[in-house]
mmCIF file of C-alpha atoms in Angstrom:
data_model
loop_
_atom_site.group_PDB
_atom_site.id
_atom_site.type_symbol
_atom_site.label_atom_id
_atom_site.label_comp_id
_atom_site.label_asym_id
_atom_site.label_seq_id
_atom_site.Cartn_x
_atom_site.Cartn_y
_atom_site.Cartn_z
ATOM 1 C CA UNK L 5 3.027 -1.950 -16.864
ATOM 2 C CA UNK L 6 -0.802 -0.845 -17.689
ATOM 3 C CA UNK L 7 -2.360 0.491 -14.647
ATOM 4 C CA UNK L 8 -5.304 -1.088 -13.840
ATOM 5 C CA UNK L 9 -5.927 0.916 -10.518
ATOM 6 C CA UNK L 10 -9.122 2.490 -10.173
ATOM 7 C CA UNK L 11 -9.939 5.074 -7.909
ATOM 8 C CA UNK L 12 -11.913 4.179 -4.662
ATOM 9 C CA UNK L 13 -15.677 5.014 -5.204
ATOM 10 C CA UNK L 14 -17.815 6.978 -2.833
ATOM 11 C CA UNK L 15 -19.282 3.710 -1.088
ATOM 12 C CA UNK L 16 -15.863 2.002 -0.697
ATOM 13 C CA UNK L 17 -14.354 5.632 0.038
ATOM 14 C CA UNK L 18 -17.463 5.888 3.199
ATOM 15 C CA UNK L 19 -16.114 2.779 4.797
ATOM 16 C CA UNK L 20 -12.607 3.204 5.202
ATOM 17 C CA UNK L 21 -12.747 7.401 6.212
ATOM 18 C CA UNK L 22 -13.918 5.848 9.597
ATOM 19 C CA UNK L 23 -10.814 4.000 9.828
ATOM 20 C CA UNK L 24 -8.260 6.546 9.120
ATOM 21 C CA UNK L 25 -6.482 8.795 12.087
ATOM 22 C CA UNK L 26 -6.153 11.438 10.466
ATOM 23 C CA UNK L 27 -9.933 12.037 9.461
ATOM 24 C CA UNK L 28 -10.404 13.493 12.915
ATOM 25 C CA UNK L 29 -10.312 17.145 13.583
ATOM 26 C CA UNK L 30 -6.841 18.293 14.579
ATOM 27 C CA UNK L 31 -6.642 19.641 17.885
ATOM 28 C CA UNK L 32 -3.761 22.355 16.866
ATOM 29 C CA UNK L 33 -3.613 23.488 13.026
ATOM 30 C CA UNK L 34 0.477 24.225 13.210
ATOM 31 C CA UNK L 35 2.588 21.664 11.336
ATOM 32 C CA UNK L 36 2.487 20.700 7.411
ATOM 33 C CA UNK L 37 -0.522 21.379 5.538
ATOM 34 C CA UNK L 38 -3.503 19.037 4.938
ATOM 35 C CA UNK L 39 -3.983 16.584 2.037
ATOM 36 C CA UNK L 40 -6.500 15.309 0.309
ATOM 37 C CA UNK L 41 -6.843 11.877 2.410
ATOM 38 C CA UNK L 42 -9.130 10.256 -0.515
ATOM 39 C CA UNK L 43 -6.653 11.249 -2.932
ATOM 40 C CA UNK L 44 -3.509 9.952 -0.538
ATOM 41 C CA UNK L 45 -5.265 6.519 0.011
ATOM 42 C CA UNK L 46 -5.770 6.831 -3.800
ATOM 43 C CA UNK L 47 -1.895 6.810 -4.081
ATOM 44 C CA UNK L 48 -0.891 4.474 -1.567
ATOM 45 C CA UNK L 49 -3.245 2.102 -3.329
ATOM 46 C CA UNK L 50 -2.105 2.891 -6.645
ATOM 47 C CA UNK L 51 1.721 1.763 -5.536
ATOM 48 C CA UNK L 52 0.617 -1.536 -3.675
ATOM 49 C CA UNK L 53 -1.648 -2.629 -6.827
ATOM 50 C CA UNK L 54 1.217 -1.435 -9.314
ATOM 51 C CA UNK L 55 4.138 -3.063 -8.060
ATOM 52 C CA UNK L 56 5.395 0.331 -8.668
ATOM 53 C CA UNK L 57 8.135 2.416 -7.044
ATOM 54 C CA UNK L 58 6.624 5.533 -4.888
ATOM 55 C CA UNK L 59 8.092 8.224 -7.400
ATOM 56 C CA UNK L 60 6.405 6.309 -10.405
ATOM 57 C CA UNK L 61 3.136 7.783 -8.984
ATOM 58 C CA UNK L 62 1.184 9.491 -11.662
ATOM 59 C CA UNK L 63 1.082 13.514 -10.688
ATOM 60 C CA UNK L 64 -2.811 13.192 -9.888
ATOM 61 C CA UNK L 65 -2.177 12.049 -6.773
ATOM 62 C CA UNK L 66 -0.266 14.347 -4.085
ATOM 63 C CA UNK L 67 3.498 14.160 -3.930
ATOM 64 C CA UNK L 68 5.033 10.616 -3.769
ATOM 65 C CA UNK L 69 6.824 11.690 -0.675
ATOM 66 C CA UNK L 70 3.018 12.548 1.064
ATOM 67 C CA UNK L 71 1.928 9.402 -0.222
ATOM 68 C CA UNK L 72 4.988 7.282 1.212
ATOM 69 C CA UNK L 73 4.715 9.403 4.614
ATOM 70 C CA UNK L 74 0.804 8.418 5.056
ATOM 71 C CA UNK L 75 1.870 4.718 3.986
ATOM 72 C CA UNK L 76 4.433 4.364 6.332
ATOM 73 C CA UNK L 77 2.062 5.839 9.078
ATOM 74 C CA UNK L 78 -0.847 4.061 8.337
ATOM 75 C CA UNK L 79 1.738 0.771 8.294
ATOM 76 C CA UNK L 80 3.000 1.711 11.603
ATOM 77 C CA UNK L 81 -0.108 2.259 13.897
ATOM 78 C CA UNK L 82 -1.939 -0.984 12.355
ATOM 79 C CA UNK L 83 -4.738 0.861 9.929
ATOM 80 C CA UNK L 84 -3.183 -0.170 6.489
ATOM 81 C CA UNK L 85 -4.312 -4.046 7.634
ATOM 82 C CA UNK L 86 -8.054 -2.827 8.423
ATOM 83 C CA UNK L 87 -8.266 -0.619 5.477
ATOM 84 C CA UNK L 88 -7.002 -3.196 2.901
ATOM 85 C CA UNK L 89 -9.602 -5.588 3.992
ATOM 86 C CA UNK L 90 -12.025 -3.836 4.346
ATOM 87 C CA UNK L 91 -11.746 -2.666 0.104
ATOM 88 C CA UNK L 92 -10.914 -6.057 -0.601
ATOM 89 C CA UNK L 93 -11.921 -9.054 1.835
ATOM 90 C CA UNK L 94 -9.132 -11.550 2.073
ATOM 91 C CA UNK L 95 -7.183 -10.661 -0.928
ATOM 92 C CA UNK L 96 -6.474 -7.146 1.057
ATOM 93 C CA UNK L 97 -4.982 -9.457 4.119
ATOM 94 C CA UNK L 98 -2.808 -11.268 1.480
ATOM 95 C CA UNK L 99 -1.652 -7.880 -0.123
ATOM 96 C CA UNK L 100 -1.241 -6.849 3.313
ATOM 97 C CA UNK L 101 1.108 -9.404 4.146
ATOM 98 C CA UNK L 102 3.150 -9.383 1.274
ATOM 99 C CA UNK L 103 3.643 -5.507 2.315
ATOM 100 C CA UNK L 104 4.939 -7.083 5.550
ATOM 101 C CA UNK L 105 7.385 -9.026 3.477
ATOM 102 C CA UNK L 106 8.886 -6.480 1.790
ATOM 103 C CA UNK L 107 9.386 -3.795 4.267
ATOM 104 C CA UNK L 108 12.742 -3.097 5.586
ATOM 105 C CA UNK L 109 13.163 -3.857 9.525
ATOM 106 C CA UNK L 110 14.799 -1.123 11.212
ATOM 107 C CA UNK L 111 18.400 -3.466 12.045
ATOM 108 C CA UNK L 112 18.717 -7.219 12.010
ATOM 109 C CA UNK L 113 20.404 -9.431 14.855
ATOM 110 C CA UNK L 114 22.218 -11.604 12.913
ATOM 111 C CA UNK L 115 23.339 -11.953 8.800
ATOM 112 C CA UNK L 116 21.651 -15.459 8.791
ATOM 113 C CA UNK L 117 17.646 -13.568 9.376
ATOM 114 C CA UNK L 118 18.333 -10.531 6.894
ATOM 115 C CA UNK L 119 19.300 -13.433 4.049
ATOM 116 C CA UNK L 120 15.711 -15.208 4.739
ATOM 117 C CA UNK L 121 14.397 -11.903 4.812
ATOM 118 C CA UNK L 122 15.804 -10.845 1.476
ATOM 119 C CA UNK L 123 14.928 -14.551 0.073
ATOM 120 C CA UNK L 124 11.546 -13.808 0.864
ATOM 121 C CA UNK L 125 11.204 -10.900 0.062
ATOM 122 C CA UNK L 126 12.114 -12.230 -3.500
ATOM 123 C CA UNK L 127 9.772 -14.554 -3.484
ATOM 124 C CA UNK L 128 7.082 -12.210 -2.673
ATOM 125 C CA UNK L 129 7.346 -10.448 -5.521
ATOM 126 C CA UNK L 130 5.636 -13.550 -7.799
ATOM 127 C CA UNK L 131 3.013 -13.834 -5.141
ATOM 128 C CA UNK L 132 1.820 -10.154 -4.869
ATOM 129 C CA UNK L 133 1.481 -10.313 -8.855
ATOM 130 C CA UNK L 134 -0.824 -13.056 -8.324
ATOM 131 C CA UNK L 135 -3.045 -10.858 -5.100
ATOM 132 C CA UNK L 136 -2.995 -7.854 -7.632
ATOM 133 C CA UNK L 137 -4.387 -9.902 -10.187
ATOM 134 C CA UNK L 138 -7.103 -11.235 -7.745
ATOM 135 C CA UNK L 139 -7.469 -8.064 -6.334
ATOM 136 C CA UNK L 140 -8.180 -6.389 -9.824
ATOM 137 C CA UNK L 141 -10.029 -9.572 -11.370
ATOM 138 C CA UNK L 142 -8.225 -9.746 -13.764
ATOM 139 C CA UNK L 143 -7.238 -13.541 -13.195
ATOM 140 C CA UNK L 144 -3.573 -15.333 -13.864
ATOM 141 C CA UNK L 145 -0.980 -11.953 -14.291
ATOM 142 C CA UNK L 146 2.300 -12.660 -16.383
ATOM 143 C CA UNK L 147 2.804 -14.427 -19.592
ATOM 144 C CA UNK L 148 1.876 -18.381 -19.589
ATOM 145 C CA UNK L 149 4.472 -20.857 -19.878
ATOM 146 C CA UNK L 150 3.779 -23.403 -22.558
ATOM 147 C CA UNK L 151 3.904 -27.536 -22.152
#
């Protein structure tokens, strides 16, 4: 796959800083070192845009487990959804929710959900290549199917 992912520019980069956690001072400096957020978002971004698994990320970006642990984060306390659309308007809620789709639930309650869930998740595959493309402008993704 060609990646098409560019990097966040200094405008788009000013808008979102204001919506990450982490940006804020930390109160007690123990615990794992600082990243580069910029560069982290960079990587997160790259994945979702890529349809690419986490260790496919290219080695400018920190560590794919950093990446994945600032993903899952972000996922988890609701800023992923505000930062998306924020870089990209409505396609970001769309890539958003295809994110949604394909994230693993913690346990299901019965075998009837998780086979919905995994049909869907399926499915969302062909719709996120369609938000990437719309995302990137780069129009219809995927070889055309002739008449």
């Amino acid at each position: 796959m060609v990646n098409s992912f560019l990097e966040l520019s200094n405008v788009q980069w000013s808008s979102v800083v204001k919506l990450l956690p982490e940006s804020l001072p930390k109160r007690n400096p123990r615990g794992r070192p600082t990243v580069c957020l910029r560069s982290a978002l960079n990587g997160v971004l790259w994945v979702l845009t890529n349809d690419s698994p986490w260790a496919h990320l290219p080695a400018r970006y920190p560590v794919y487990q950093t990446c994945h642990r600032y993903f899952l984060g972000w996922y988890q306390k609701g800023v992923l959804l505000p930062v998306l659309v924020e870089l990209f308007g409505n396609e970001g809620a769309e890539l958003h929710r295809l994110v949604e789709a394909r994230m693993r639930p913690a346990r299901w309650e019965d075998p009837y959900s998780a086979s919905v869930a995994a049909a869907a998740v399926r499915g969302a595959r062909r719709y996120l290549n369609l938000a990437r493309g719309a995302i990137l402008g780069l129009g219809r993704q995927g070889p055309s199917v002739a008449p």
